[in-house]
XYZ file of C-alpha atoms in Angstrom:
268
model
C -0.974 -55.375 46.504
C 0.270 -55.645 42.940
C -1.447 -58.836 41.828
C -4.610 -59.167 39.710
C -4.261 -58.994 35.945
C -0.576 -58.322 36.367
C -0.275 -62.015 37.139
C 2.323 -61.444 39.835
C 4.791 -60.016 37.339
C 7.785 -58.510 39.081
C 8.481 -54.783 39.066
C 12.133 -55.652 38.535
C 12.623 -55.176 34.797
C 15.580 -56.013 32.648
C 16.913 -52.504 32.034
C 18.912 -53.735 29.034
C 15.651 -53.998 27.098
C 15.209 -50.243 27.436
C 18.557 -49.560 25.801
C 17.254 -51.232 22.653
C 13.946 -49.436 22.388
C 13.786 -46.352 23.505
C -12.373 -31.226 23.558
C -14.263 -33.286 25.871
C -15.445 -31.725 29.109
C -14.149 -33.335 32.270
C -17.020 -34.418 34.522
C -15.893 -34.385 38.130
C -17.793 -36.678 40.486
C -19.358 -34.817 43.393
C -17.922 -31.474 42.325
C -20.255 -28.602 41.486
C -19.188 -25.939 39.020
C -17.877 -22.839 40.777
C -18.919 -19.297 39.993
C -16.294 -16.879 38.788
C -14.549 -14.969 41.537
C -13.432 -11.364 41.647
C -10.451 -9.721 39.987
C -8.218 -10.471 42.977
C -8.857 -14.186 42.472
C -7.994 -13.884 38.757
C -4.749 -12.132 39.668
C -3.811 -14.962 42.029
C -4.670 -17.487 39.312
C -2.346 -15.678 36.887
C 0.449 -15.925 39.438
C -0.266 -19.627 39.973
C -0.051 -20.204 36.209
C 3.601 -19.176 36.366
C 4.378 -21.826 39.023
C 5.595 -25.156 37.670
C 5.299 -28.471 39.519
C 8.758 -30.042 39.032
C 10.093 -33.306 40.491
C 13.648 -34.312 39.627
C 13.546 -32.304 36.400
C 10.185 -33.801 35.367
C 7.450 -31.154 35.288
C 3.667 -31.519 35.244
C 2.154 -30.462 31.912
C -0.594 -27.812 32.049
C -2.106 -28.086 28.573
C -2.303 -30.414 25.591
C 0.432 -28.624 23.661
C 3.010 -29.508 26.322
C 2.524 -33.285 25.936
C 5.363 -34.463 23.711
C 8.407 -36.707 23.840
C 9.312 -38.582 27.024
C 6.555 -38.493 29.633
C 5.509 -40.326 32.794
C 1.994 -40.722 34.211
C 1.856 -40.013 37.938
C -1.087 -41.611 39.760
C -0.822 -40.506 43.346
C 2.032 -38.754 45.091
C 5.320 -40.042 43.676
C 3.881 -43.219 42.140
C 3.828 -43.793 38.376
C 2.315 -46.165 35.843
C 4.842 -48.962 35.376
C 5.129 -51.138 32.242
C 5.539 -54.875 32.869
C 7.263 -57.370 30.582
C 3.970 -59.289 30.165
C 2.365 -56.374 28.309
C 0.356 -55.017 31.234
C 0.706 -51.952 33.450
C 0.685 -51.607 37.215
C 1.364 -48.930 39.785
C 5.067 -48.604 40.514
C 6.701 -48.328 43.919
C 6.587 -44.870 45.563
C 9.500 -42.564 44.779
C 11.352 -40.363 47.218
C 11.216 -36.585 46.883
C 12.947 -35.315 43.741
C 13.441 -38.865 42.423
C 12.865 -39.317 38.685
C 10.597 -41.969 37.121
C 12.274 -45.326 36.442
C 12.787 -46.409 32.796
C 9.747 -48.784 32.851
C 7.665 -45.800 33.981
C 8.679 -43.639 31.044
C 6.563 -43.434 27.893
C 6.866 -41.661 24.558
C 3.954 -39.375 23.691
C 2.972 -39.047 20.022
C 0.410 -36.443 18.957
C -2.284 -37.802 16.643
C -4.595 -34.777 16.448
C -5.489 -31.592 18.298
C -6.951 -33.639 21.172
C -5.562 -37.179 20.992
C -2.202 -38.834 21.621
C -0.636 -42.283 21.484
C 1.717 -43.562 24.197
C 4.576 -45.974 23.547
C 6.260 -47.959 26.312
C 9.964 -48.697 26.615
C 9.241 -52.135 25.169
C 8.296 -50.477 21.876
C 4.580 -51.304 22.250
C 1.648 -48.891 22.177
C -0.547 -48.452 25.228
C -4.195 -49.364 24.671
C -7.141 -51.089 26.329
C -8.659 -54.522 25.890
C -12.357 -55.415 25.772
C -12.468 -55.617 29.590
C -11.195 -52.067 30.022
C -7.750 -53.162 31.224
C -4.848 -50.999 30.068
C -2.308 -52.999 28.073
C 0.890 -52.366 26.157
C 1.028 -55.048 23.485
C 0.216 -53.369 20.173
C 2.800 -52.825 17.420
C 0.607 -50.228 15.667
C -1.801 -47.436 16.549
C -5.456 -48.378 16.187
C -8.608 -46.918 17.719
C -7.902 -48.586 21.074
C -4.422 -47.037 21.234
C -5.710 -43.451 21.152
C -5.938 -41.390 24.331
C -7.479 -38.031 25.136
C -6.005 -35.911 27.964
C -8.832 -33.854 29.493
C -7.907 -30.655 31.327
C -10.355 -28.786 33.546
C -9.924 -26.379 36.459
C -6.239 -27.198 36.829
C -6.857 -30.960 36.946
C -6.118 -33.686 34.410
C -7.631 -37.064 33.603
C -6.815 -39.444 30.739
C -9.703 -40.840 28.711
C -9.430 -44.102 26.785
C -11.160 -45.004 23.531
C -14.092 -46.487 25.494
C -14.805 -42.970 26.894
C -13.693 -44.058 30.362
C -10.939 -42.564 32.500
C -7.909 -44.492 33.710
C -7.281 -45.343 37.356
C -5.650 -48.057 39.471
C -7.818 -50.749 41.089
C -7.249 -52.490 44.439
C -5.213 -55.242 42.760
C -2.761 -52.736 41.297
C -4.014 -53.044 37.711
C -4.377 -49.955 35.515
C -7.917 -49.883 34.156
C -10.277 -47.564 32.242
C -13.810 -48.215 33.497
C -15.126 -44.962 34.975
C -17.288 -42.694 32.791
C -16.812 -39.778 35.189
C -13.568 -38.575 36.727
C -13.246 -38.465 40.490
C -10.160 -38.047 42.640
C -8.978 -41.595 41.840
C -8.965 -40.732 38.128
C -6.886 -37.569 38.567
C -3.349 -37.905 37.193
C -0.323 -35.813 36.299
C 1.542 -36.227 33.048
C 5.153 -35.278 33.685
C 7.600 -34.309 30.949
C 11.371 -33.954 30.940
C 11.425 -31.716 27.862
C 12.914 -28.238 28.166
C 10.298 -25.854 29.519
C 9.986 -22.209 28.540
C 7.962 -19.889 30.770
C 6.997 -16.592 29.192
C 7.301 -13.495 31.314
C 4.035 -11.726 32.126
C 5.183 -8.483 30.531
C 6.333 -10.113 27.309
C 4.556 -8.056 24.623
C 4.635 -7.791 20.880
C 6.626 -4.799 19.672
C 3.422 -3.293 18.277
C 1.784 -3.388 21.731
C 4.521 -1.464 23.546
C 4.026 2.199 24.419
C 0.900 4.307 24.899
C -2.325 3.610 23.018
C -1.700 6.269 20.351
C 1.784 4.898 19.684
C 0.368 1.357 19.445
C -2.281 2.493 16.968
C 0.363 4.021 14.693
C 2.437 0.821 14.954
C -0.495 -1.270 13.709
C -1.366 1.232 10.972
C 2.199 0.958 9.651
C 1.968 -2.821 9.806
C -1.381 -3.298 8.056
C -2.269 -0.278 5.937
C -1.895 -0.271 2.166
C 0.187 2.753 1.194
C -0.782 3.415 -2.418
C -0.319 7.174 -1.955
C 2.378 6.877 0.757
C 0.128 8.621 3.310
C -0.409 7.419 6.876
C -4.151 7.407 7.638
C -4.826 7.757 11.379
C -8.321 7.793 12.865
C -9.033 11.260 14.286
C -11.589 10.087 16.851
C -10.830 10.424 20.562
C -8.216 7.893 21.678
C -9.840 7.544 25.124
C -11.846 4.663 23.716
C -8.552 2.839 23.121
C -7.522 3.240 26.768
C -10.844 1.778 27.868
C -10.583 -1.089 25.362
C -7.074 -1.932 26.554
C -8.242 -2.351 30.165
C -11.267 -4.406 29.059
C -9.254 -6.773 26.835
C -10.733 -5.543 23.548
C -7.763 -3.446 22.413
C -6.955 -5.205 19.128
C -10.593 -5.426 18.064
C -11.038 -1.697 18.665
C -7.871 -0.898 16.725
C -9.164 -2.953 13.796
C -12.490 -1.125 14.019
C -10.799 2.259 13.847
C -8.587 1.233 10.927
C -11.542 -0.162 8.982
C -13.155 3.284 9.063
C -10.132 4.678 7.233
C -10.745 2.301 4.260
C -7.041 1.632 3.846
C -6.358 -1.567 5.752
C -5.726 -4.668 3.624
C -7.406 -6.833 6.304
C -10.452 -4.552 6.641
C -11.481 -4.325 2.973
């Protein structure tokens, strides 16, 4: 049912209107924190990170930095938040596989800080909440109620409103923000149609290519002060560098070794 606060407003929207306007921890209900798994699990996680969830050219964002430009909020499989012409939001009709969000389901994301965004509907109004925790789209400016915080945790995403509650859809089809903790009903996907760039796993800085001794010389050339035009290389055993590289402390160890030579402009 799509009644309730939506007041029976039709999902059929005049498309011509769209041509004119165009680090909080996520608390999961009933989910206990999991202990870290072994290296094999981490390797599988790294492979999963390279996989992108794409539907009709709209891909699911994986971190805050990817939320920009045209976005759509998916709440359930193939169903999106849908802006109504009465200034409210409801859950749109389900889409077929590989079908893109409709224009009333598309929003513009605007970054406000390192953790908060604003969302603007196709009607040119900012998405916010009212005093009853109902999500609305009636504001011409961004105030405290028009600020949203995407919360990422363990590969899941929930959207927190200014009342510190997470958005969801109630039985009447209204979009609300009334839950202080995020359960399955509060899980969403923010999809973007911006160009996506996936870095290759072996993409390294030039200074990090080659064996450890070669890398050390690269960084010495980059950071040392050459008042006497002499290259100062630490004479200690380089085995420690090999160990540091496997343990993820390579750059810190390089800095340590350079600092002992008293010639690095960042170590003085």
